[in-house]
Short mmCIF file of C-alpha atoms and ligand atoms in Angstrom, two decimals:
data_model
loop_
_atom_site.label_atom_id
_atom_site.label_comp_id
_atom_site.label_asym_id
_atom_site.label_seq_id
_atom_site.Cartn_x
_atom_site.Cartn_y
_atom_site.Cartn_z
CA MET B 1 13.20 -15.54 -45.61
CA ALA B 2 16.65 -13.94 -45.86
CA LEU B 3 17.61 -11.79 -42.93
CA PRO B 4 18.66 -8.22 -43.69
CA LYS B 5 22.42 -7.75 -43.79
CA VAL B 6 23.95 -6.04 -40.78
CA ASP B 7 26.24 -3.19 -41.67
CA ALA B 8 29.71 -4.19 -40.51
CA ALA B 9 30.13 -0.84 -38.77
CA PHE B 10 27.29 -1.77 -36.39
CA ALA B 11 28.38 -5.33 -35.64
CA PRO B 12 29.22 -5.94 -31.94
CA ALA B 13 32.91 -6.44 -32.74
CA ASN B 14 33.08 -2.83 -33.86
CA LEU B 15 31.19 -1.34 -30.95
CA ASP B 16 34.35 -0.40 -29.09
CA ALA B 17 35.56 1.44 -32.13
CA ILE B 18 32.46 3.61 -32.01
CA VAL B 19 31.87 4.14 -28.30
CA GLY B 20 35.00 2.56 -26.83
CA PRO B 21 37.69 3.88 -24.52
CA THR B 22 38.81 6.71 -26.76
CA ARG B 23 35.37 8.27 -27.23
CA ILE B 24 33.36 7.40 -24.10
CA PRO B 25 35.25 5.77 -21.24
CA ARG B 26 33.75 2.33 -20.47
CA MET B 27 33.33 3.28 -16.80
CA SER B 28 30.92 6.11 -17.56
CA ARG B 29 28.53 3.67 -19.19
CA SER B 30 28.09 1.63 -16.02
CA PRO B 31 24.83 1.86 -14.04
CA ASP B 32 26.76 3.45 -11.15
CA HIS B 33 27.44 6.46 -13.35
CA ILE B 34 24.08 6.71 -15.03
CA ILE B 35 21.47 5.87 -12.39
CA ARG B 36 20.64 8.64 -9.90
CA PRO B 37 22.54 8.29 -6.59
CA ALA B 38 19.23 8.30 -4.66
CA ILE B 39 18.14 5.18 -6.60
CA LEU B 40 21.53 3.46 -6.25
CA ALA B 41 21.21 3.93 -2.48
CA LEU B 42 17.77 2.24 -2.34
CA SER B 43 17.07 -1.40 -1.58
CA ALA B 44 14.35 -2.87 -3.79
CA TYR B 45 10.99 -3.56 -2.15
CA HIS B 46 11.41 -7.16 -1.05
CA VAL B 47 8.64 -9.67 -1.74
CA PRO B 48 9.60 -13.00 -0.11
CA PRO B 49 8.73 -16.29 -1.84
CA ALA B 50 5.61 -17.78 -0.25
CA SER B 51 4.89 -20.91 -2.24
CA GLY B 52 3.46 -23.66 -0.02
CA MET B 53 3.33 -21.39 3.03
CA VAL B 54 0.40 -20.21 5.12
CA LYS B 55 0.63 -16.73 3.66
CA LEU B 56 -0.18 -14.08 6.25
CA ASP B 57 2.34 -11.40 5.29
CA ALA B 58 0.68 -9.08 2.79
CA MET B 59 -2.80 -8.07 4.03
CA GLU B 60 -4.54 -10.09 1.34
CA ASN B 61 -8.13 -11.23 1.77
CA PRO B 62 -7.88 -15.02 2.32
CA TYR B 63 -11.29 -15.84 0.82
CA SER B 64 -12.04 -16.60 -2.80
CA LEU B 65 -15.29 -15.65 -4.49
CA PRO B 66 -18.26 -18.05 -4.59
CA PRO B 67 -18.39 -20.44 -7.60
CA GLY B 68 -21.31 -18.55 -9.25
CA VAL B 69 -19.36 -15.29 -9.34
CA ARG B 70 -16.25 -17.09 -10.54
CA ASP B 71 -18.26 -18.53 -13.44
CA GLU B 72 -19.46 -15.03 -14.33
CA ILE B 73 -15.82 -13.87 -14.26
CA ALA B 74 -14.74 -16.78 -16.46
CA ARG B 75 -17.32 -15.79 -19.08
CA LEU B 76 -16.27 -12.14 -18.91
CA ALA B 77 -12.61 -13.06 -19.33
CA ALA B 78 -13.43 -15.36 -22.27
CA ASP B 79 -15.27 -12.58 -24.11
CA ALA B 80 -12.96 -9.72 -23.08
CA PRO B 81 -11.69 -7.74 -26.08
CA ILE B 82 -8.04 -8.19 -25.13
CA ASN B 83 -6.94 -7.34 -28.68
CA ARG B 84 -8.08 -3.77 -27.96
CA TYR B 85 -6.67 -1.22 -25.58
CA PRO B 86 -8.81 -0.75 -22.47
CA ASP B 87 -11.26 2.11 -22.05
CA ALA B 88 -8.80 4.84 -21.11
CA SER B 89 -11.45 6.66 -19.06
CA GLY B 90 -12.67 3.50 -17.26
CA ALA B 91 -16.19 4.97 -17.47
CA ALA B 92 -18.21 1.81 -16.66
CA LEU B 93 -15.92 0.85 -13.80
CA LYS B 94 -16.04 4.36 -12.35
CA ALA B 95 -19.85 4.26 -12.44
CA ALA B 96 -19.80 0.94 -10.53
CA LEU B 97 -17.34 2.39 -7.99
CA ARG B 98 -19.45 5.51 -7.55
CA GLU B 99 -22.45 3.39 -6.66
CA SER B 100 -20.68 0.76 -4.59
CA LEU B 101 -18.60 3.19 -2.51
CA ALA B 102 -21.34 5.86 -2.29
CA ILE B 103 -19.03 8.52 -3.69
CA PRO B 104 -20.61 11.95 -3.24
CA PRO B 105 -21.59 13.79 -6.44
CA GLY B 106 -19.17 16.53 -7.47
CA LEU B 107 -16.11 14.41 -6.70
CA GLU B 108 -13.94 13.01 -9.49
CA ILE B 109 -12.33 9.55 -9.55
CA MET B 110 -8.89 8.65 -10.89
CA LEU B 111 -8.04 4.96 -11.39
CA GLY B 112 -4.62 3.47 -10.73
CA ASN B 113 -2.86 0.17 -11.30
CA GLY B 114 -3.10 -0.42 -7.58
CA SER B 115 -2.97 2.53 -5.21
CA ASP B 116 0.84 2.26 -5.38
CA GLU B 117 0.60 3.77 -8.82
CA ILE B 118 -1.61 6.59 -7.57
CA ILE B 119 1.02 7.53 -4.97
CA GLN B 120 3.51 7.62 -7.82
CA ILE B 121 1.26 9.80 -10.01
CA ILE B 122 0.77 12.30 -7.17
CA ALA B 123 4.50 12.43 -6.41
CA LEU B 124 5.45 12.85 -10.09
CA ALA B 125 2.94 15.65 -10.52
CA CYS B 126 4.10 17.53 -7.40
CA ALA B 127 7.86 16.98 -7.73
CA LYS B 128 8.94 20.57 -8.35
CA PRO B 129 12.66 20.95 -7.69
CA GLY B 130 13.15 20.92 -3.91
CA ALA B 131 9.53 19.91 -3.16
CA THR B 132 8.92 17.78 -0.06
CA LEU B 133 6.68 14.78 0.51
CA MET B 134 5.83 14.22 4.17
CA GLY B 135 4.63 11.16 6.00
CA VAL B 136 4.56 9.90 9.55
CA GLU B 137 6.72 7.00 10.69
CA PRO B 138 6.34 4.11 10.88
CA SER B 139 3.90 3.99 7.99
CA PHE B 140 3.61 2.51 4.51
CA VAL B 141 7.18 2.36 3.17
CA MET B 142 6.10 3.20 -0.38
CA PHE B 143 5.46 6.84 0.60
CA ARG B 144 9.17 7.28 1.23
CA MET B 145 10.31 5.09 -1.67
CA ILE B 146 8.09 6.78 -4.25
CA ALA B 147 9.15 10.24 -3.04
CA THR B 148 12.69 9.12 -3.83
CA PHE B 149 11.70 7.69 -7.24
CA ALA B 150 10.13 11.04 -8.12
CA GLY B 151 13.13 13.06 -6.91
CA MET B 152 11.26 14.66 -4.01
CA ASP B 153 12.67 15.32 -0.56
CA TYR B 154 11.09 13.12 2.08
CA VAL B 155 10.32 13.95 5.70
CA GLY B 156 8.96 11.32 8.09
CA VAL B 157 7.63 12.63 11.41
CA PRO B 158 7.88 9.97 14.16
CA LEU B 159 4.66 8.80 15.78
CA ASN B 160 4.38 8.58 19.56
CA ALA B 161 5.42 5.28 21.19
CA ASP B 162 1.75 4.19 21.25
CA PHE B 163 1.62 4.89 17.47
CA SER B 164 -0.67 7.91 17.86
CA LEU B 165 0.07 11.08 15.85
CA ASN B 166 2.50 13.49 17.44
CA LEU B 167 0.44 16.50 16.42
CA ASP B 168 2.81 19.18 17.74
CA ALA B 169 5.81 17.64 16.00
CA THR B 170 3.82 17.21 12.79
CA LEU B 171 2.56 20.81 12.78
CA GLU B 172 6.05 22.03 13.54
CA ALA B 173 7.50 19.97 10.66
CA ILE B 174 4.79 21.31 8.32
CA ALA B 175 5.62 24.91 9.27
CA ARG B 176 9.34 24.30 8.78
CA ARG B 177 9.36 22.10 5.66
CA GLN B 178 6.25 23.36 3.83
CA PRO B 179 5.53 19.96 2.24
CA ALA B 180 3.82 19.89 -1.15
CA VAL B 181 2.21 16.55 -0.28
CA ILE B 182 1.39 14.76 2.98
CA PHE B 183 0.32 11.10 3.04
CA ILE B 184 -1.57 9.72 6.04
CA ALA B 185 -2.71 6.10 6.10
CA TYR B 186 -6.05 5.72 7.93
CA PRO B 187 -5.88 3.05 9.42
CA ASN B 188 -2.11 3.10 9.41
CA ASN B 189 0.11 0.30 8.09
CA PRO B 190 1.99 -1.40 9.78
CA THR B 191 0.57 -0.27 13.12
CA GLY B 192 -3.13 -0.95 12.34
CA ASN B 193 -4.57 1.97 14.30
CA LEU B 194 -6.79 4.84 13.20
CA PHE B 195 -5.24 8.20 14.04
CA ASP B 196 -7.32 10.81 15.84
CA ASP B 197 -9.55 12.34 13.17
CA GLU B 198 -9.46 15.84 14.66
CA ALA B 199 -5.64 15.74 14.65
CA ILE B 200 -5.73 14.80 10.95
CA SER B 201 -8.11 17.70 10.27
CA ARG B 202 -5.68 20.07 12.01
CA ILE B 203 -2.89 18.74 9.76
CA ILE B 204 -5.04 19.23 6.64
CA GLU B 205 -5.81 22.81 7.70
CA ALA B 206 -2.16 23.58 8.44
CA ALA B 207 -0.81 21.98 5.25
CA PRO B 208 0.37 24.38 2.55
CA GLY B 209 -0.17 21.67 -0.07
CA VAL B 210 -2.30 18.61 -0.64
CA VAL B 211 -3.04 15.94 1.99
CA VAL B 212 -3.81 12.41 0.82
CA VAL B 213 -5.69 10.26 3.32
CA ASP B 214 -4.95 6.67 2.30
CA GLU B 215 -7.88 4.46 3.26
CA ALA B 216 -6.45 1.17 1.98
CA TYR B 217 -7.90 -0.66 5.03
CA HIS B 218 -11.23 1.14 5.04
CA ALA B 219 -13.22 -2.12 4.67
CA PHE B 220 -12.16 -3.15 8.18
CA ALA B 221 -12.55 0.21 9.94
CA ASP B 222 -15.69 2.09 10.83
CA ALA B 223 -14.31 5.48 9.90
CA SER B 224 -13.59 7.48 6.77
CA PHE B 225 -12.64 10.95 5.61
CA MET B 226 -15.08 10.72 2.68
CA ASP B 227 -17.50 13.17 4.34
CA ARG B 228 -14.73 15.68 4.98
CA LEU B 229 -13.79 16.02 1.31
CA ALA B 230 -16.41 18.75 0.97
CA GLN B 231 -14.90 20.69 3.85
CA HIS B 232 -11.21 20.63 2.86
CA PRO B 233 -10.22 21.88 -0.61
CA ASN B 234 -6.71 20.37 -0.24
CA LEU B 235 -7.83 16.85 0.74
CA LEU B 236 -7.66 13.78 -1.52
CA LEU B 237 -8.85 10.32 -0.53
CA MET B 238 -7.24 7.10 -1.75
CA ARG B 239 -8.75 3.61 -1.68
CA THR B 240 -7.82 0.21 -3.11
CA LEU B 241 -9.65 -3.03 -3.88
CA SER B 242 -6.52 -5.02 -2.93
CA LYS B 243 -7.51 -5.71 0.66
CA GLN B 244 -11.04 -6.72 -0.30
CA GLY B 245 -10.09 -9.78 -2.31
CA LEU B 246 -8.85 -8.26 -5.57
CA ALA B 247 -5.13 -7.74 -4.88
CA GLY B 248 -4.23 -9.64 -8.03
CA LEU B 249 -6.31 -7.36 -10.25
CA ARG B 250 -4.41 -4.21 -9.22
CA LEU B 251 -6.98 -1.47 -8.85
CA GLY B 252 -6.67 1.64 -6.74
CA LEU B 253 -8.63 4.85 -6.87
CA LEU B 254 -8.28 8.47 -5.89
CA LEU B 255 -11.20 10.71 -5.03
CA GLY B 256 -11.11 14.46 -4.94
CA ARG B 257 -12.16 17.76 -6.34
CA PRO B 258 -12.03 18.12 -10.13
CA GLU B 259 -9.41 20.89 -9.97
CA TRP B 260 -6.91 18.42 -8.47
CA LEU B 261 -7.85 15.39 -10.52
CA ILE B 262 -7.77 17.22 -13.86
CA GLN B 263 -4.08 17.93 -13.22
CA LEU B 264 -3.20 14.47 -11.87
CA GLU B 265 -4.95 12.79 -14.83
CA LYS B 266 -2.29 14.33 -17.09
CA VAL B 267 0.36 12.17 -15.41
CA ARG B 268 -1.66 8.93 -15.46
CA LEU B 269 -0.65 6.71 -18.36
CA PRO B 270 -3.73 6.33 -20.58
CA TYR B 271 -4.09 2.54 -20.42
CA ASN B 272 -2.89 1.91 -16.87
CA VAL B 273 -5.88 -0.26 -15.91
CA GLY B 274 -6.27 -3.29 -18.19
CA VAL B 275 -9.37 -4.59 -19.95
CA VAL B 276 -9.70 -7.66 -17.72
CA THR B 277 -9.20 -5.69 -14.49
CA GLN B 278 -11.88 -3.21 -15.52
CA LEU B 279 -14.40 -5.91 -16.43
CA ILE B 280 -13.85 -8.11 -13.37
CA ALA B 281 -13.72 -5.26 -10.86
CA GLU B 282 -16.97 -3.85 -12.25
CA LYS B 283 -18.60 -7.28 -11.93
CA VAL B 284 -17.34 -7.98 -8.40
CA LEU B 285 -18.41 -4.54 -7.18
CA LYS B 286 -21.99 -5.47 -8.09
CA HIS B 287 -21.73 -8.27 -5.49
CA ARG B 288 -21.29 -5.85 -2.64
CA ASP B 289 -22.96 -8.23 -0.21
CA ILE B 290 -20.16 -10.78 -0.71
CA LEU B 291 -17.43 -8.18 -0.14
CA LEU B 292 -19.17 -7.00 3.02
CA GLN B 293 -19.63 -10.57 4.30
CA GLN B 294 -15.97 -11.36 3.75
CA ALA B 295 -14.86 -8.16 5.51
CA ALA B 296 -17.19 -9.00 8.42
CA ALA B 297 -15.70 -12.52 8.67
CA ILE B 298 -12.19 -11.02 8.71
CA LYS B 299 -13.20 -8.60 11.48
CA CYS B 300 -14.58 -11.51 13.56
CA GLU B 301 -11.38 -13.51 13.09
CA ARG B 302 -9.33 -10.42 13.94
CA ALA B 303 -11.07 -10.30 17.32
CA VAL B 304 -10.37 -14.01 17.88
CA ILE B 305 -6.65 -13.67 17.10
CA SER B 306 -6.32 -10.48 19.18
CA GLN B 307 -7.86 -12.27 22.16
CA ARG B 308 -5.59 -15.28 21.77
CA LEU B 309 -2.50 -13.06 21.44
CA ALA B 310 -3.50 -11.07 24.52
CA ALA B 311 -3.65 -14.32 26.49
CA MET B 312 -0.07 -15.28 25.53
CA GLU B 313 2.43 -14.49 28.27
CA SER B 314 5.19 -12.88 26.25
CA VAL B 315 3.17 -11.19 23.50
CA ASP B 316 1.93 -7.59 23.35
CA ALA B 317 -0.70 -7.15 20.64
CA PHE B 318 -1.64 -3.63 19.56
CA PRO B 319 -5.22 -2.50 18.90
CA THR B 320 -6.13 -2.64 15.22
CA ASP B 321 -8.79 -1.36 12.82
CA ALA B 322 -7.27 -3.13 9.81
CA ASN B 323 -7.08 -6.73 8.54
CA PHE B 324 -3.77 -7.30 10.30
CA ILE B 325 -2.40 -7.20 13.82
CA LEU B 326 0.92 -5.79 14.99
CA PHE B 327 2.41 -7.49 18.02
CA ARG B 328 5.62 -7.41 19.99
CA VAL B 329 7.53 -10.44 21.28
CA ASN B 330 10.94 -11.11 22.74
CA GLU B 331 13.43 -11.96 19.97
CA ALA B 332 11.19 -11.15 16.99
CA GLY B 333 13.80 -12.32 14.47
CA GLN B 334 13.96 -15.79 15.99
CA VAL B 335 10.20 -16.06 16.34
CA PHE B 336 9.77 -15.01 12.70
CA GLN B 337 12.27 -17.64 11.49
CA SER B 338 10.70 -20.31 13.66
CA LEU B 339 7.24 -19.52 12.25
CA LYS B 340 8.70 -19.73 8.77
CA LYS B 341 10.19 -23.14 9.50
CA ARG B 342 6.73 -24.21 10.60
CA GLY B 343 5.32 -23.05 7.26
CA VAL B 344 3.79 -19.74 8.37
CA LEU B 345 4.87 -16.52 6.67
CA ILE B 346 4.18 -13.23 8.45
CA LYS B 347 6.09 -9.91 8.34
CA ASN B 348 9.10 -9.14 10.49
CA LEU B 349 9.28 -5.40 11.19
CA ASP B 350 12.09 -5.55 13.73
CA GLY B 351 14.83 -3.20 12.59
CA SER B 352 12.64 -1.28 10.14
CA HIS B 353 11.99 1.57 12.62
CA PRO B 354 13.00 2.16 16.25
CA LEU B 355 9.33 2.15 17.33
CA LEU B 356 8.91 -1.31 15.78
CA LYS B 357 11.59 -3.03 17.83
CA ASN B 358 10.71 -6.72 18.19
CA CYS B 359 7.47 -6.21 16.27
CA LEU B 360 5.81 -8.69 13.91
CA ARG B 361 2.71 -8.20 11.77
CA VAL B 362 0.24 -10.93 10.94
CA THR B 363 -2.54 -10.64 8.37
CA VAL B 364 -5.88 -12.13 9.38
CA GLY B 365 -6.43 -15.35 7.43
CA THR B 366 -9.16 -17.97 7.31
CA PRO B 367 -10.10 -19.58 10.65
CA GLU B 368 -7.98 -22.63 9.70
CA GLU B 369 -4.95 -20.49 8.79
CA ASN B 370 -5.29 -18.49 11.99
CA ILE B 371 -5.33 -21.65 14.10
CA LEU B 372 -2.15 -22.81 12.34
CA PHE B 373 -0.54 -19.42 12.95
CA LEU B 374 -1.47 -19.31 16.64
CA ALA B 375 -0.21 -22.84 17.26
CA ALA B 376 3.03 -22.13 15.39
CA LEU B 377 3.49 -18.88 17.32
CA GLN B 378 2.92 -20.57 20.65
CA ALA B 379 5.54 -23.16 19.72
CA SER B 380 7.96 -20.46 18.52
CA LEU B 381 7.94 -18.15 21.53
CA PRO B 382 11.09 -18.15 23.66
CA GLN B 383 10.47 -19.94 26.96
CA SER B 384 10.25 -16.83 29.09
CA ASN B 385 7.49 -15.56 31.29
CA ALA B 386 8.73 -12.00 31.22
CA LYS B 387 6.30 -9.60 29.60
CA PHE B 388 8.20 -6.52 28.49
CA GLY B 389 7.55 -2.79 28.45
CA ALA B 390 6.24 -0.62 25.61
CA ASN B 391 9.55 -0.30 23.83
CA GLY B 392 10.72 -3.84 24.02
N1 PMP L 1 -1.55 2.05 1.06
C1 PMP L 1 -1.28 1.31 2.14
C2 PMP L 1 -1.41 1.94 3.48
C3 PMP L 1 -0.89 -0.02 1.98
O1 PMP L 1 -0.61 -0.74 3.08
C4 PMP L 1 -0.80 -0.58 0.69
C5 PMP L 1 -0.39 -2.00 0.44
N2 PMP L 1 0.19 -2.70 1.40
C6 PMP L 1 -1.08 0.24 -0.40
C7 PMP L 1 -1.45 1.55 -0.17
C8 PMP L 1 -0.93 -0.24 -1.80
O2 PMP L 1 -1.93 -1.12 -2.17
P1 PMP L 1 -2.23 -1.48 -3.67
O3 PMP L 1 -1.13 -0.94 -4.53
O4 PMP L 1 -2.32 -2.95 -3.70
O5 PMP L 1 -3.54 -0.81 -3.99
#
C-alpha cells in the first residue's frame, strides 16, 4: 500500500523554518523551560533492580497463592474480556471488598490503581492555589512527592525521636498552616509503629480539612480507624491489597462518606482498575482464610526476626505493627552494601531524614529468606561491641 505523501513544509528538514530560532528560540523548547521548577527539582522515586536477590525491600508478601487458587485465576484470566474496557464502577469487586473487609453500610468505596493513585486523586482534587498537604516525618515519601506533583504546598511535622506523634507541634502546625489535607499512615512507614489513636483523633478534630488515615499495613496490626469513620465527618480511610500478596495487581481503596467520595470520583480516571485486576482481586478476596493465614505467618516471622535482632550486640530494632522492621546499626551504608553483596536487598534509610540516621528497614520474608537475611546481617555488622544511643 502506498504511503501518503508528506507535505514538504512539514518534513523534519523544514522544522527549523517553522519553529526555529527566529520564531521560537530553541532554548525555550527545552524541558528546563517547560517543566515546572518543582518537578525539575525532584528526584524520581528510585526502584532498585532486584533480580536474583532475596528481595526484602518493598513490604511485599513473600507467599504465593495455593495451586488451586492459581488454577482458578488462570481460568479467569483466560476468559477475561480484555477486548473490552473494564467495569468503570468496579461494582462486583466493590461488593467483594465490602464483605471481605466488613465495610460498614453507608460508606462509599473508591478504587485506585494502587493506593498511590488514590493519594494522587485526593491531592489533585484539593489542590486549590496555595492549598497545603500535611504529613508527619518520617513517613511515606509519596505524600510529599504527590503534593508536589499536584502543585500543593507540603508541610511535614517531625515525629518525636521514638517515632511517636508530636501532638503539640502537629496541632500548632495545623493552626498555622490550615492544611486542606492531612495524611497519617497507621501503622507508619518506614517506622512500623501505630501512633496513639487518641492523638490522631485530636488531629482529626482540629483539622480544617480532610484527614486520610492510610491503613496500608492494616493486615499486620490489630487496630483500625474504620469504626471512627461514623464519628468524624472529615475522616477518610485508605487501604491497599499490595501488602497482602497482590502488589502486582495494583489495587487500593478509599472509604468514606458519600459527600467526599462523590467529589473525588470526578477526578478518578474511568478505567483506572483493569479487567484482570478486578477479576483476580474479587476471586482472591473470596479466599479470606488464605489471606489471614499468610498475614498470621508473617506476624509470627516478624516476632522471630525482632527477637534475633534484639539479641545482636550492635543492632537496635524498633517495635513494629507492620510487615517490616526498622532497625539501627553502626555504619548503615556499609551494612546495606555488604548485605547487597551477599544477595540480600533491604532498604537503606540513612540520610533520608535526620531521625533515620543509620536506619535500615527489612521486610518480613519467608522463614528461609529471613534466615538468609539474619545470617548476612550478622556477617555484615562492623566488629564493634558498642551499642549506641537513640539517635545513632
Ligand atoms: N501507603 C503506605 C504507607 C505505603 O507504605 C505504601 C507503599 N509502600 C502505599 C501507601 C502505596 O501502596 P500501593 O500503591 O501499592 O497500594
